[in-house]
Amino acid sequence: MTAPARHGRRPTIAEIASRSGVSSGAVSYALNGRPGVSDETRARIIAIAEEIGWVPSNAARALRGGAASAIGLVIAREPSDLGVEPFFMAFIAGIEQVLSEHGFALMLQVTARKEQELATYRNWWSARRVDGIILTDLKVDDERLALLAGIGLPAVVVGDPAYANGATTVWSDDAHAAQAAVERLSRLGHTRIAHVAGPAQFAHTRVRSEAMRRECHERGMAMLGEINTDYSLAAGTQACEDLLSLPEPPTAIVFDNDVTALAGLRVARSAGLRVPDDLSILAWDDSPLCEISEPPLSALRRDVPSYGASAATVLLHLIQHGEAVSVRADSAQLVERGSLAQARP
Amino acid sequence: MTAPARHGRRPTIAEIASRSGVSSGAVSYALNGRPGVSDETRARIIAIAEEIGWVPSNAARALRGGAASAIGLVIAREPSDLGVEPFFMAFIAGIEQVLSEHGFALMLQVTARKEQELATYRNWWSARRVDGIILTDLKVDDERLALLAGIGLPAVVVGDPAYANGATTVWSDDAHAAQAAVERLSRLGHTRIAHVAGPAQFAHTRVRSEAMRRECHERGMAMLGEINTDYSLAAGTQACEDLLSLPEPPTAIVFDNDVTALAGLRVARSAGLRVPDDLSILAWDDSPLCEISEPPLSALRRDVPSYGASAATVLLHLIQHGEAVSVRADSAQLVERGSLAQARP
DNA sequence: CTGTTAGCGCATTCAC
DNA sequence: GTGAATGCGCTAACAG
């Protein structure tokens, strides 16, 4: 209950005021770049503030009704899944870059429990801990959207606008990338492909699956199967085994993440198939894992840090101006590495 | 009797006071479980608070000089390195579990720039954003320790006490694990081993290296080389190539992380060596990557989430009581998977 | 235009 | 149980 003993007293505006011989109001104007003080006085005040190392008390500002100068991010995944999920760290790094330029901090919560996630949003907002949040892993019929709208917490949704229910979004056009992937496979002569996808409830899973199916249909290719996984090694292995044991197995498989792609590679090899000669493999979201395998995996690469940076930029704009427009980030680019080859007749 | 809560405005203690007909002071006592109000009044106050959805304003509490109810964590790595670093996400997940039980939040910063890290600590503390921090990636002669002590920011250091300069630490006994690893290799008949280590400035790198060297010496084994890396694929590849091109190459290599171990596996294979028959490989810190390779890699596994939980627990104790004792977490256990074999004569 | 004064916001706590 | 002070920055209303 009792706060720890603080060392030196924190410098406050009052101290700057007494040192500079003006009122605390003038100091506040000077320090915030607002009119009401002469340039000369302002310079003197700023010099003193820097000298004694004044930093605005976030508590006081937030209490006054101002910004908490922080945004929140809940990562709603199992910790064990996150271990091999390169997306979030890169995404966070991008967010941070923007936040630090604006003096904002990031509050993070890692929990897979939906109730806790919702409670966290409520609590962060009520307790004035954050000014807004970034919502990731958008789901189909995502119930979090209603909560956020209901309590009025500013939010930027990372995901396809079609599933965001009107919220401001930052999204990468996965449908476009999916088309490009199918097109590439088509050019290589593949006519029977499959998709080892992520969890069905994720909006981006659905976007990818639908786009691939549509593109296959238009090109007269067969989409042999869309198997949903939890991105894990085990699920990827199972999915790939199922696909390869079909009477007419696919000649190319697109995996929604790197781990399942590696699992697929292993399954193919132990089934006596050569990659890419007998089976082409394409991984969604590039990572060092894709480089390390044999053969290295071709991948759909996004600039994840700049994706995070965009999300942060849009959210800050939303917080500061009450409105913001959705932004489409660059869609994924196909990086060829050697796991794609001409389909064998 | 009870008017509906005004829309758009957070319920405050003042509102509860007016509704229950007592002073705001009494409400505060009631809500915080302190003496000063009758049980009957307390019950009535709590009921009203719940009804109108009151949540304490963190800003007001922090302003009052109380806790910010948040702790900070700076991850001082390059974002690109973090992509394949399973440690931090698992560590954070463990931290969160403890924090959420105590109503604390986590402030995160990801930056590889030392200046920014130091500025962040200063700012978090000055602005009352956090009550304490967890310091990871302890370095030899770590200058962050002096800063933290200087500004009086409570901190728990994750790392070997020998390098923590008296700060409270939570640490896993890497020396012990290193000994166990060398002992295991010794039993398998290896007499020439090598260590592909992490960055030399990390305290845990030094602890591991020294322990391995010492243990090798005692067992009459040769430590052919300690090569420092930045944990990257490229560095691991280079290190392994260097080791395998020695006149008398090692028969076993210990890698400080999973990525360099996989790089080593690849190098060995392309050099025509069989793993584990010609070369044994051991990875520090287990991960799904170790399971996915062929052969799957034997690894030194720690319970990282509980490591993080310990750090959080100790830090909260330090914050709330002004003192805390260092805690040694369980040291890593050797998980055998098939990348270790008897040395060939 | 330059600057001052007097609250506000919210929970906590001490003297009464 | 109460009233009032406290912590800190911001800003409307006001004065020179």
XYZ file of C-alpha atoms (C1' of nucleotides) in Angstrom:
722
model
C 0.000 0.000 0.000
C 2.701 2.446 0.924
C 4.721 3.725 -1.934
C 8.412 2.968 -1.901
C 10.669 5.650 -0.554
C 11.401 8.024 -3.341
C 14.833 9.408 -3.660
C 14.955 12.968 -4.899
C 11.733 14.879 -5.162
C 10.537 15.065 -8.689
C 10.773 18.534 -10.168
C 7.343 20.039 -10.743
C 6.005 22.974 -12.641
C 5.737 24.845 -9.367
C 9.461 24.590 -8.875
C 10.186 25.877 -12.344
C 7.789 28.718 -11.667
C 9.512 29.799 -8.487
C 12.933 29.527 -10.067
C 11.977 31.551 -13.100
C 9.953 34.063 -11.146
C 6.731 33.598 -13.068
C 3.469 31.856 -12.315
C 2.876 28.165 -12.804
C 0.349 28.987 -15.486
C 2.963 30.771 -17.537
C 5.270 27.800 -17.165
C 2.596 25.472 -18.426
C 1.998 27.656 -21.471
C 5.679 27.889 -22.182
C 6.334 24.191 -21.825
C 3.427 23.235 -24.042
C 4.237 25.649 -26.819
C 1.041 27.617 -26.366
C 0.682 31.382 -26.734
C 0.577 33.533 -23.642
C 4.253 34.033 -22.879
C 6.962 36.005 -24.585
C 9.600 34.159 -26.515
C 12.188 35.336 -24.098
C 10.374 34.085 -21.027
C 9.553 30.873 -22.796
C 13.192 30.236 -23.569
C 14.194 30.888 -19.989
C 11.517 28.561 -18.667
C 12.437 25.787 -21.061
C 16.081 26.122 -20.127
C 15.284 25.790 -16.443
C 12.991 22.843 -17.069
C 15.704 21.024 -18.902
C 18.289 21.899 -16.337
C 16.372 20.412 -13.453
C 15.115 17.535 -15.578
C 11.443 18.194 -15.478
C 9.177 15.565 -16.970
C 5.420 16.025 -17.049
C 3.632 13.814 -14.588
C 1.541 11.485 -16.594
C -0.672 10.933 -13.622
C -1.531 14.605 -13.343
C -2.156 14.952 -17.041
C -4.337 11.896 -17.220
C -6.238 13.011 -14.153
C -6.881 16.376 -15.733
C -8.757 14.522 -18.433
C -5.946 14.589 -20.897
C -4.301 11.715 -22.601
C -2.849 8.760 -20.771
C -0.255 8.827 -23.526
C -0.392 5.115 -23.825
C -2.057 2.627 -26.101
C -2.922 -0.956 -25.407
C -2.370 -4.213 -27.212
C -3.740 -7.571 -26.200
C -2.192 -10.583 -27.817
C -4.871 -13.205 -27.647
C -2.845 -16.319 -28.281
C -1.527 -19.167 -26.259
C 1.978 -18.352 -25.060
C 3.222 -21.623 -26.465
C 1.994 -20.658 -29.931
C 3.706 -17.324 -29.658
C 7.078 -18.878 -29.226
C 7.372 -19.543 -32.915
C 5.195 -16.699 -34.074
C 7.517 -14.087 -35.470
C 4.681 -11.740 -36.358
C 3.963 -10.096 -33.054
C 7.430 -9.078 -32.010
C 8.063 -7.467 -35.366
C 4.649 -5.862 -35.259
C 5.279 -4.477 -31.796
C 8.655 -3.151 -32.817
C 6.976 -1.192 -35.588
C 4.364 0.157 -33.211
C 6.999 1.260 -30.770
C 8.890 3.234 -33.311
C 5.902 5.471 -33.896
C 4.875 5.625 -30.268
C 8.272 6.654 -29.008
C 8.316 9.574 -31.415
C 5.127 10.819 -29.825
C 5.930 10.091 -26.197
C 3.401 7.314 -26.041
C 3.914 4.040 -24.242
C 2.605 0.577 -24.992
C 0.642 -1.491 -22.532
C 0.774 -5.150 -23.343
C -1.284 -8.068 -22.257
C -0.784 -11.645 -23.336
C -3.741 -13.853 -22.666
C -5.701 -16.414 -24.580
C -8.759 -16.069 -22.362
C -11.466 -14.101 -24.090
C -13.121 -12.967 -20.880
C -9.868 -11.570 -19.624
C -9.262 -9.740 -22.858
C -12.634 -8.024 -22.684
C -12.163 -7.221 -19.012
C -8.785 -5.748 -19.810
C -10.191 -3.367 -22.398
C -12.852 -2.246 -19.978
C -10.361 -1.794 -17.199
C -7.720 -0.005 -19.246
C -10.298 2.450 -20.459
C -12.053 2.996 -17.150
C -8.837 3.391 -15.246
C -7.524 5.801 -17.851
C -4.543 3.637 -18.562
C -4.759 3.905 -22.334
C -6.148 6.285 -24.897
C -6.874 3.610 -27.432
C -6.037 0.098 -28.497
C -4.894 -1.895 -31.474
C -6.979 -4.957 -32.094
C -5.303 -7.864 -33.832
C -6.379 -11.327 -34.933
C -9.719 -10.016 -36.091
C -12.312 -12.758 -36.096
C -15.395 -13.390 -38.110
C -18.280 -11.849 -36.160
C -15.781 -10.514 -33.677
C -17.573 -9.740 -30.456
C -14.784 -7.473 -29.284
C -15.868 -4.855 -31.797
C -19.200 -4.366 -30.081
C -17.566 -4.000 -26.712
C -15.123 -1.384 -27.935
C -17.822 0.591 -29.657
C -20.020 0.249 -26.606
C -17.554 1.663 -24.141
C -16.219 4.208 -26.619
C -12.633 3.073 -26.532
C -10.832 4.297 -29.655
C -9.495 1.382 -31.594
C -7.758 0.513 -34.777
C -8.555 -2.902 -36.124
C -5.802 -4.798 -37.862
C -7.698 -6.779 -40.414
C -9.926 -6.738 -43.440
C -12.502 -3.899 -43.414
C -15.141 -6.350 -44.564
C -15.067 -7.922 -41.125
C -14.423 -4.800 -39.068
C -18.001 -3.616 -38.853
C -17.163 -0.069 -39.814
C -14.241 0.375 -37.441
C -11.075 2.077 -38.610
C -8.757 -0.547 -39.977
C -5.210 -1.093 -41.096
C -5.020 -4.079 -43.338
C -2.877 -5.896 -45.768
C -4.674 -7.143 -48.818
C -4.385 -10.853 -48.275
C -6.844 -11.553 -51.063
C -4.485 -9.902 -53.476
C -1.524 -11.869 -52.184
C -3.530 -15.080 -52.337
C -4.361 -14.378 -55.967
C -0.734 -13.738 -56.764
C 0.246 -16.991 -55.109
C -2.292 -19.000 -57.039
C -1.325 -17.250 -60.225
C 2.289 -18.148 -59.683
C 1.430 -21.780 -59.068
C -0.775 -21.769 -62.110
C 2.065 -20.478 -64.264
C 4.161 -23.324 -62.974
C 1.548 -25.689 -64.328
C -0.023 -26.782 -61.063
C -3.640 -27.786 -61.328
C -4.219 -29.480 -57.998
C -3.332 -27.372 -54.988
C -4.299 -27.244 -51.337
C -4.373 -24.758 -48.512
C -3.276 -25.500 -44.965
C -4.886 -22.549 -43.280
C -5.037 -20.965 -39.870
C -7.962 -21.069 -37.474
C -11.265 -20.728 -39.283
C -12.501 -17.984 -37.001
C -9.791 -15.556 -38.044
C -10.969 -13.096 -40.638
C -7.691 -13.226 -42.510
C -7.947 -17.003 -42.728
C -11.287 -16.654 -44.422
C -10.077 -13.902 -46.718
C -7.169 -16.001 -47.866
C -9.198 -19.150 -48.318
C -11.934 -17.453 -50.277
C -9.494 -15.616 -52.513
C -7.568 -18.770 -53.245
C -10.698 -20.717 -53.988
C -11.995 -17.998 -56.280
C -8.720 -17.682 -58.127
C -8.433 -21.432 -58.524
C -11.923 -21.572 -59.909
C -11.225 -18.843 -62.441
C -8.130 -20.606 -63.615
C -9.715 -23.981 -63.776
C -7.524 -25.357 -61.025
C -8.704 -27.739 -58.343
C -8.609 -26.601 -54.725
C -8.287 -29.995 -53.131
C -8.687 -28.930 -49.567
C -8.641 -26.171 -47.046
C -7.564 -27.538 -43.742
C -7.755 -25.285 -40.737
C -5.024 -25.566 -38.149
C -3.968 -23.774 -35.004
C -0.657 -22.982 -36.723
C 1.077 -25.660 -34.684
C 3.606 -28.191 -35.767
C 1.276 -31.055 -34.907
C -1.678 -29.655 -36.796
C 0.461 -28.851 -39.822
C 1.820 -32.359 -39.835
C -1.608 -33.912 -39.633
C -2.988 -31.657 -42.350
C -0.168 -32.440 -44.714
C -0.435 -36.156 -44.088
C -4.111 -36.027 -44.873
C -3.520 -34.140 -48.096
C -0.741 -36.387 -49.325
C -2.770 -39.502 -48.721
C -5.522 -38.355 -51.055
C -6.011 -40.553 -54.128
C -4.889 -37.644 -56.222
C -2.719 -35.577 -53.906
C -1.939 -31.921 -54.541
C 1.222 -30.914 -56.352
C 1.474 -27.678 -54.423
C 0.435 -26.613 -50.942
C 0.129 -23.124 -49.525
C 0.614 -22.931 -45.767
C -0.660 -20.040 -43.693
C 2.443 -19.838 -41.519
C 6.025 -20.900 -41.451
C 5.716 -23.596 -38.807
C 3.052 -25.576 -40.601
C 5.023 -25.164 -43.827
C 8.060 -26.712 -42.195
C 5.898 -29.477 -40.834
C 4.639 -30.055 -44.346
C 8.137 -30.163 -45.711
C 9.053 -32.823 -43.222
C 5.974 -34.900 -43.951
C 6.615 -34.705 -47.675
C 10.154 -35.825 -47.263
C 9.328 -38.753 -45.053
C 6.696 -39.750 -47.594
C 9.498 -40.000 -50.111
C 8.523 -36.882 -52.008
C 11.089 -34.414 -53.178
C 10.507 -30.718 -52.614
C 10.042 -28.939 -54.931
C 10.155 -31.546 -57.677
C 7.254 -33.630 -56.442
C 5.615 -31.069 -54.213
C 5.814 -27.271 -54.192
C 5.518 -25.517 -50.873
C 4.695 -21.876 -50.194
C 4.643 -20.311 -46.738
C 2.654 -17.301 -45.671
C 4.742 -14.812 -43.730
C 8.415 -15.070 -44.228
C 10.806 -15.750 -41.375
C 14.309 -16.983 -40.754
C 12.799 -20.424 -40.447
C 12.014 -20.315 -44.114
C 15.625 -19.600 -44.929
C 16.950 -22.312 -42.707
C 15.116 -25.260 -44.151
C 16.227 -27.478 -46.988
C 15.251 -26.386 -49.475
C 14.672 -22.848 -48.217
C 11.004 -22.034 -48.460
C 9.481 -19.573 -50.842
C 7.292 -17.254 -48.855
C 4.787 -14.454 -48.951
C 6.617 -11.700 -47.152
C 5.123 -8.619 -45.589
C 6.911 -5.707 -44.033
C 5.504 -6.418 -40.614
C 7.230 -3.607 -38.695
C 5.863 -1.013 -41.059
C 2.486 -2.679 -40.756
C 2.685 -2.110 -37.021
C 3.878 1.427 -37.558
C 0.883 2.145 -39.753
C -1.479 0.818 -37.149
C 0.095 3.027 -34.504
C 0.031 6.078 -36.739
C -3.627 5.657 -37.536
C -4.512 5.065 -33.911
C -2.669 8.175 -32.744
C -4.490 10.185 -35.364
C -7.772 8.742 -34.224
C -6.989 9.584 -30.633
C -5.849 13.096 -31.361
C -8.429 14.088 -33.933
C -11.349 11.884 -33.119
C -11.396 10.390 -36.570
C -9.125 8.566 -38.940
C -9.245 6.822 -42.246
C -8.465 3.181 -42.820
C -5.156 2.381 -44.417
C -4.214 -0.450 -46.663
C -0.662 -1.587 -46.052
C 1.464 -3.098 -48.764
C 0.325 -6.595 -49.524
C 2.639 -9.540 -49.238
C 5.309 -10.125 -51.871
C 6.253 -13.543 -53.089
C 9.853 -14.326 -52.249
C 11.117 -17.212 -54.350
C 13.649 -19.429 -52.683
C 13.509 -22.857 -54.143
C 10.490 -24.666 -52.795
C 8.452 -23.971 -55.935
C 8.917 -25.831 -59.169
C 7.183 -26.730 -62.379
C 4.428 -29.248 -61.827
C 5.294 -32.722 -63.062
C 2.970 -33.995 -65.678
C -34.190 6.653 -5.713
C -30.999 5.940 -7.624
C -30.678 8.004 -10.749
C -29.153 6.320 -13.782
C -25.480 6.925 -14.249
C -24.858 9.935 -16.422
C -23.719 8.809 -19.782
C -20.183 9.472 -20.921
C -18.879 10.271 -17.490
C -16.911 7.851 -15.406
C -18.396 7.127 -12.008
C -16.288 8.622 -9.240
C -16.061 8.226 -5.533
C -17.885 11.524 -5.159
C -20.877 10.094 -6.946
C -20.915 7.026 -4.760
C -20.698 9.319 -1.769
C -23.669 11.388 -2.749
C -25.733 8.336 -3.597
C -24.966 6.604 -0.344
C -25.257 9.767 1.701
C -21.808 9.574 3.274
C -18.587 11.479 2.714
C -16.107 10.619 0.016
C -13.617 9.689 2.684
C -15.901 7.024 4.031
C -16.368 5.638 0.566
C -12.635 5.411 0.093
C -12.233 3.516 3.346
C -15.063 1.180 2.481
C -13.809 0.437 -1.000
C -10.279 -0.219 0.161
C -11.252 -2.498 3.002
C -9.857 -0.206 5.654
C -11.346 0.453 9.083
C -13.357 3.602 9.599
C -16.791 2.574 8.421
C -19.385 0.218 9.822
C -19.904 -3.090 8.122
C -23.382 -2.053 7.201
C -22.322 1.170 5.510
C -19.449 -0.590 3.850
C -21.765 -3.144 2.316
C -24.084 -0.453 1.029
C -21.200 1.490 -0.479
C -19.732 -1.550 -2.177
C -23.100 -2.453 -3.607
C -23.525 1.004 -5.082
C -20.006 1.006 -6.453
C -20.622 -2.243 -8.243
C -23.963 -1.133 -9.497
C -22.650 1.959 -11.219
C -19.488 0.218 -12.335
C -16.923 2.220 -10.450
C -13.271 1.549 -11.215
C -10.520 3.373 -9.346
C -8.821 5.993 -11.464
C -5.259 4.974 -11.844
C -4.345 8.527 -12.642
C -5.693 9.827 -9.368
C -4.031 7.097 -7.378
C -0.717 7.639 -9.054
C -1.006 11.378 -8.592
C -1.657 10.903 -4.932
C 1.763 9.309 -4.725
C 0.533 5.771 -4.750
C 1.411 3.032 -7.129
C 1.123 3.352 -10.873
C 0.209 -0.324 -10.739
C 2.370 -1.025 -13.703
C 5.811 -2.404 -14.294
C 8.087 -1.884 -17.233
C 10.085 -4.156 -19.482
C 12.484 -3.041 -22.165
C 13.521 -5.637 -24.690
C 16.859 -4.438 -25.931
C 17.206 -6.473 -29.072
C 16.906 -5.869 -32.762
C 13.365 -6.593 -33.882
C 14.680 -8.887 -36.567
C 16.435 -11.011 -33.951
C 13.285 -11.204 -31.921
C 11.345 -12.829 -34.678
C 12.887 -16.161 -33.962
C 13.514 -15.615 -30.295
C 10.932 -17.636 -28.436
C 12.213 -16.558 -25.049
C 10.605 -13.175 -24.641
C 7.053 -14.004 -25.522
C 7.039 -16.916 -23.139
C 8.741 -14.804 -20.507
C 6.181 -12.041 -20.903
C 3.335 -14.495 -20.708
C 4.674 -15.654 -17.350
C 5.019 -12.106 -16.124
C 1.482 -11.277 -17.145
C 0.014 -14.133 -15.243
C 1.339 -12.734 -11.986
C 0.612 -9.130 -12.843
C -2.995 -9.726 -13.759
C -3.609 -11.350 -10.400
C -2.457 -8.147 -8.745
C -4.102 -5.647 -11.042
C -0.799 -4.563 -12.479
C -0.170 -3.784 -16.110
C 2.934 -4.223 -18.225
C 4.560 -1.419 -20.157
C 6.702 -2.688 -22.959
C 9.356 -1.104 -25.035
C 11.274 -2.761 -27.825
C 14.418 -0.952 -28.808
C 17.980 -1.870 -29.496
C 19.240 1.642 -28.865
C 20.938 1.907 -25.517
C 20.339 5.620 -25.140
C 16.671 5.155 -25.690
C 16.501 2.373 -23.162
C 18.081 4.529 -20.489
C 15.877 7.478 -21.403
C 12.861 5.231 -21.154
C 13.696 4.138 -17.634
C 14.180 7.722 -16.602
C 10.981 8.794 -18.236
C 8.841 5.940 -16.965
C 9.958 6.630 -13.442
C 9.743 10.404 -13.616
C 6.356 10.339 -15.250
C 5.112 7.815 -12.710
C 4.253 5.366 -15.381
C 5.730 2.352 -13.634
C 6.528 1.270 -10.107
C 9.466 -0.854 -11.110
C 11.091 -2.683 -13.978
C 12.428 -6.054 -14.947
C 15.863 -5.908 -16.483
C 16.787 -8.640 -18.913
C 19.829 -9.478 -20.997
C 22.144 -8.499 -18.186
C 25.529 -7.502 -19.495
C 28.991 -7.654 -18.086
C 29.603 -4.284 -16.424
C 26.045 -3.352 -17.173
C 25.727 0.412 -17.073
C 21.978 0.221 -16.693
C 22.432 -0.943 -13.113
C 24.009 2.318 -12.081
C 21.277 4.345 -13.686
C 18.533 2.382 -11.967
C 20.211 2.637 -8.611
C 20.864 6.305 -9.222
C 17.292 7.265 -9.911
C 15.941 4.847 -7.338
C 13.768 2.870 -9.702
C 12.977 -0.509 -8.152
C 14.261 -3.257 -10.389
C 14.640 -6.983 -10.556
C 17.551 -8.157 -12.610
C 17.149 -11.321 -14.605
C 20.626 -12.732 -14.562
C 23.463 -14.083 -12.542
C 23.913 -12.317 -9.188
C 27.649 -12.236 -9.793
C 27.072 -9.592 -12.448
C 24.146 -7.776 -10.850
C 26.150 -5.556 -8.554
C 24.032 -6.315 -5.541
C 20.662 -5.801 -7.177
C 17.831 -8.204 -6.510
C 17.984 -10.956 -9.087
C 16.017 -13.837 -10.473
C 18.313 -16.228 -12.212
C 18.614 -19.652 -13.628
C 21.802 -21.421 -12.849
C 23.322 -21.614 -16.294
C 26.634 -22.735 -14.874
C 24.945 -25.794 -13.482
C 23.231 -26.544 -16.767
C 26.480 -26.047 -18.638
C 28.158 -28.529 -16.357
C 25.403 -31.036 -16.903
C 25.703 -30.611 -20.648
C 29.440 -31.166 -20.638
C 29.060 -34.099 -18.323
C 26.575 -35.692 -20.672
C 28.870 -35.213 -23.637
C 31.743 -36.579 -21.631
C 29.790 -39.701 -20.813
C 29.147 -40.147 -24.504
C 32.865 -40.222 -24.993
C 33.360 -36.800 -26.538
C 36.724 -35.245 -25.895
C 36.744 -32.367 -28.355
C 33.773 -30.030 -28.057
C 33.014 -26.452 -28.970
C 30.650 -23.713 -27.927
C 28.814 -21.423 -30.311
C 27.839 -18.761 -27.852
C 25.768 -15.604 -27.751
C 27.099 -12.065 -27.628
C 30.124 -11.799 -25.380
C 28.758 -8.855 -23.458
C 25.838 -10.846 -22.067
C 26.469 -12.053 -18.561
C 24.793 -15.369 -19.221
C 27.040 -15.934 -22.206
C 30.052 -15.529 -19.998
C 28.608 -17.719 -17.269
C 27.951 -20.508 -19.715
C 31.300 -20.230 -21.417
C 33.248 -20.197 -18.201
C 31.343 -23.102 -16.742
C 31.825 -25.185 -19.854
C 35.507 -24.405 -20.023
C 35.965 -25.246 -16.365
C 34.057 -28.484 -16.645
C 35.966 -29.489 -19.767
C 39.208 -28.827 -18.012
C 38.268 -30.939 -15.035
C 37.291 -33.806 -17.256
C 40.331 -33.570 -19.442
C 38.306 -32.619 -22.472
C 39.380 -30.047 -25.034
C 37.283 -26.902 -25.503
C 38.194 -26.212 -29.082
C 36.535 -22.881 -29.402
C 34.053 -20.417 -28.034
C 32.648 -18.405 -30.865
C 30.446 -15.475 -30.020
C 27.480 -14.790 -32.269
C 24.512 -12.471 -32.364
C 22.270 -15.554 -32.322
C 21.559 -15.132 -36.011
C 21.401 -17.737 -38.705
C 24.293 -16.171 -40.540
C 26.541 -15.995 -37.516
C 25.708 -19.535 -36.508
C 26.508 -20.772 -39.973
C 29.837 -18.996 -40.051
C 30.767 -20.224 -36.604
C 29.987 -23.804 -37.429
C 31.862 -23.660 -40.701
C 34.902 -22.344 -38.885
C 34.724 -25.086 -36.309
C 34.273 -27.899 -38.789
C 37.210 -26.750 -40.863
C 39.616 -27.100 -37.974
C 42.334 -29.701 -38.469
C 40.811 -31.638 -35.637
C 37.166 -30.583 -35.608
C 34.923 -31.041 -32.582
C 32.719 -34.083 -32.266
C 30.074 -32.160 -30.378
C 28.938 -28.549 -30.391
C 26.792 -26.720 -27.882
C 24.831 -23.798 -29.334
C 23.471 -20.999 -27.201
C 20.176 -20.810 -29.040
C 17.983 -22.798 -31.348
C 18.589 -20.782 -34.488
C 22.342 -21.145 -34.456
C 21.910 -24.825 -33.647
C 19.773 -25.303 -36.723
C 22.319 -23.372 -38.747
C 24.961 -25.728 -37.408
C 22.899 -28.739 -38.309
C 22.630 -27.505 -41.854
C 26.320 -26.776 -42.144
C 27.201 -30.203 -40.815
C 24.936 -31.895 -43.258
C 26.211 -29.987 -46.253
C 29.733 -30.865 -45.137
C 28.724 -34.496 -45.459
C 28.591 -35.136 -41.737
C 25.824 -37.141 -40.178
C 24.126 -35.840 -37.075
C 24.424 -37.278 -34.548
C 26.793 -40.021 -35.719
C 29.597 -37.729 -36.822
C 28.622 -34.639 -34.885
C 26.498 -34.212 -31.777
C 24.499 -31.024 -31.445
C 22.949 -29.535 -28.326
C 20.806 -26.405 -28.287
C 20.312 -24.043 -25.402
C 16.684 -23.180 -24.844
C 14.230 -25.582 -26.280
C 11.660 -24.544 -28.852
C 9.414 -26.065 -31.486
C 12.245 -25.461 -33.910
C 14.209 -28.115 -32.140
C 11.421 -30.608 -32.613
C 10.962 -29.815 -36.259
C 14.452 -30.459 -37.467
C 15.893 -33.721 -38.672
C 17.037 -35.134 -36.448
C 15.136 -33.288 -33.735
C 17.584 -31.439 -31.537
C 18.400 -32.286 -27.977
C 18.036 -29.150 -25.940
C 18.505 -27.512 -22.579
C 14.984 -26.605 -21.648
C 13.891 -24.082 -19.079
C 10.399 -23.328 -17.896
C 10.477 -19.809 -19.268
C 6.958 -18.722 -18.292
C 7.561 -19.639 -14.686
C 10.877 -17.823 -14.921
C 8.978 -14.708 -15.926
C 6.418 -15.302 -13.214
C 9.174 -15.473 -10.613
C 10.633 -12.205 -11.819
C 7.253 -10.514 -11.578
C 6.582 -11.938 -8.144
C 9.883 -10.735 -6.785
C 9.454 -7.308 -8.326
C 5.980 -6.866 -6.867
C 7.327 -7.827 -3.492
C 10.121 -5.323 -3.880
C 7.685 -2.599 -4.849
C 5.281 -3.306 -2.048
C 7.716 -3.954 0.754
C 10.770 -2.047 -0.312
C 12.920 -5.132 -0.216
C 13.074 -8.570 -1.692
C 15.367 -11.539 -1.850
C 16.914 -12.955 -4.970
C 15.453 -16.161 -6.296
C 17.112 -18.927 -8.205
C 14.774 -20.448 -10.750
C 15.031 -24.057 -11.812
C 18.014 -24.564 -14.044
C 17.701 -25.961 -17.500
C 17.017 -29.659 -18.023
C 18.567 -31.625 -20.797
C 15.918 -32.954 -23.170
C 17.320 -35.771 -25.290
C 15.874 -36.011 -28.765
C 18.344 -37.632 -31.043
C 21.044 -35.157 -31.907
C 23.448 -36.592 -29.346
C 25.352 -39.806 -29.865
C 28.395 -41.682 -28.754
C 31.570 -40.103 -30.050
C 33.197 -42.057 -32.823
C 36.669 -43.219 -31.977
C -0.125 40.922 -25.864
C 1.988 39.002 -21.413
C 1.038 37.205 -17.457
C -1.751 35.922 -12.998
C -5.230 33.641 -10.271
C -8.243 30.219 -9.110
C -10.044 26.286 -9.531
C -10.670 21.436 -11.793
C -10.010 16.399 -11.767
C -9.983 12.047 -8.221
C -8.576 9.191 -4.609
C -6.380 9.198 -0.242
C -5.514 10.388 4.535
C -5.069 13.067 8.748
C -7.012 15.807 12.216
C -11.293 16.403 14.314
C -17.955 8.765 10.660
C -16.711 14.122 8.407
C -14.126 17.997 6.190
C -10.240 19.538 4.119
C -5.718 19.224 2.459
C -2.677 16.914 -0.854
C -0.438 15.810 -5.379
C 0.367 18.093 -10.356
C -0.628 20.047 -14.598
C -4.040 22.513 -17.329
C -7.016 26.352 -18.606
C -10.961 29.762 -18.297
C -11.471 34.166 -16.654
C -9.308 38.114 -15.532
C -5.687 42.212 -14.951
C -2.022 45.081 -16.343
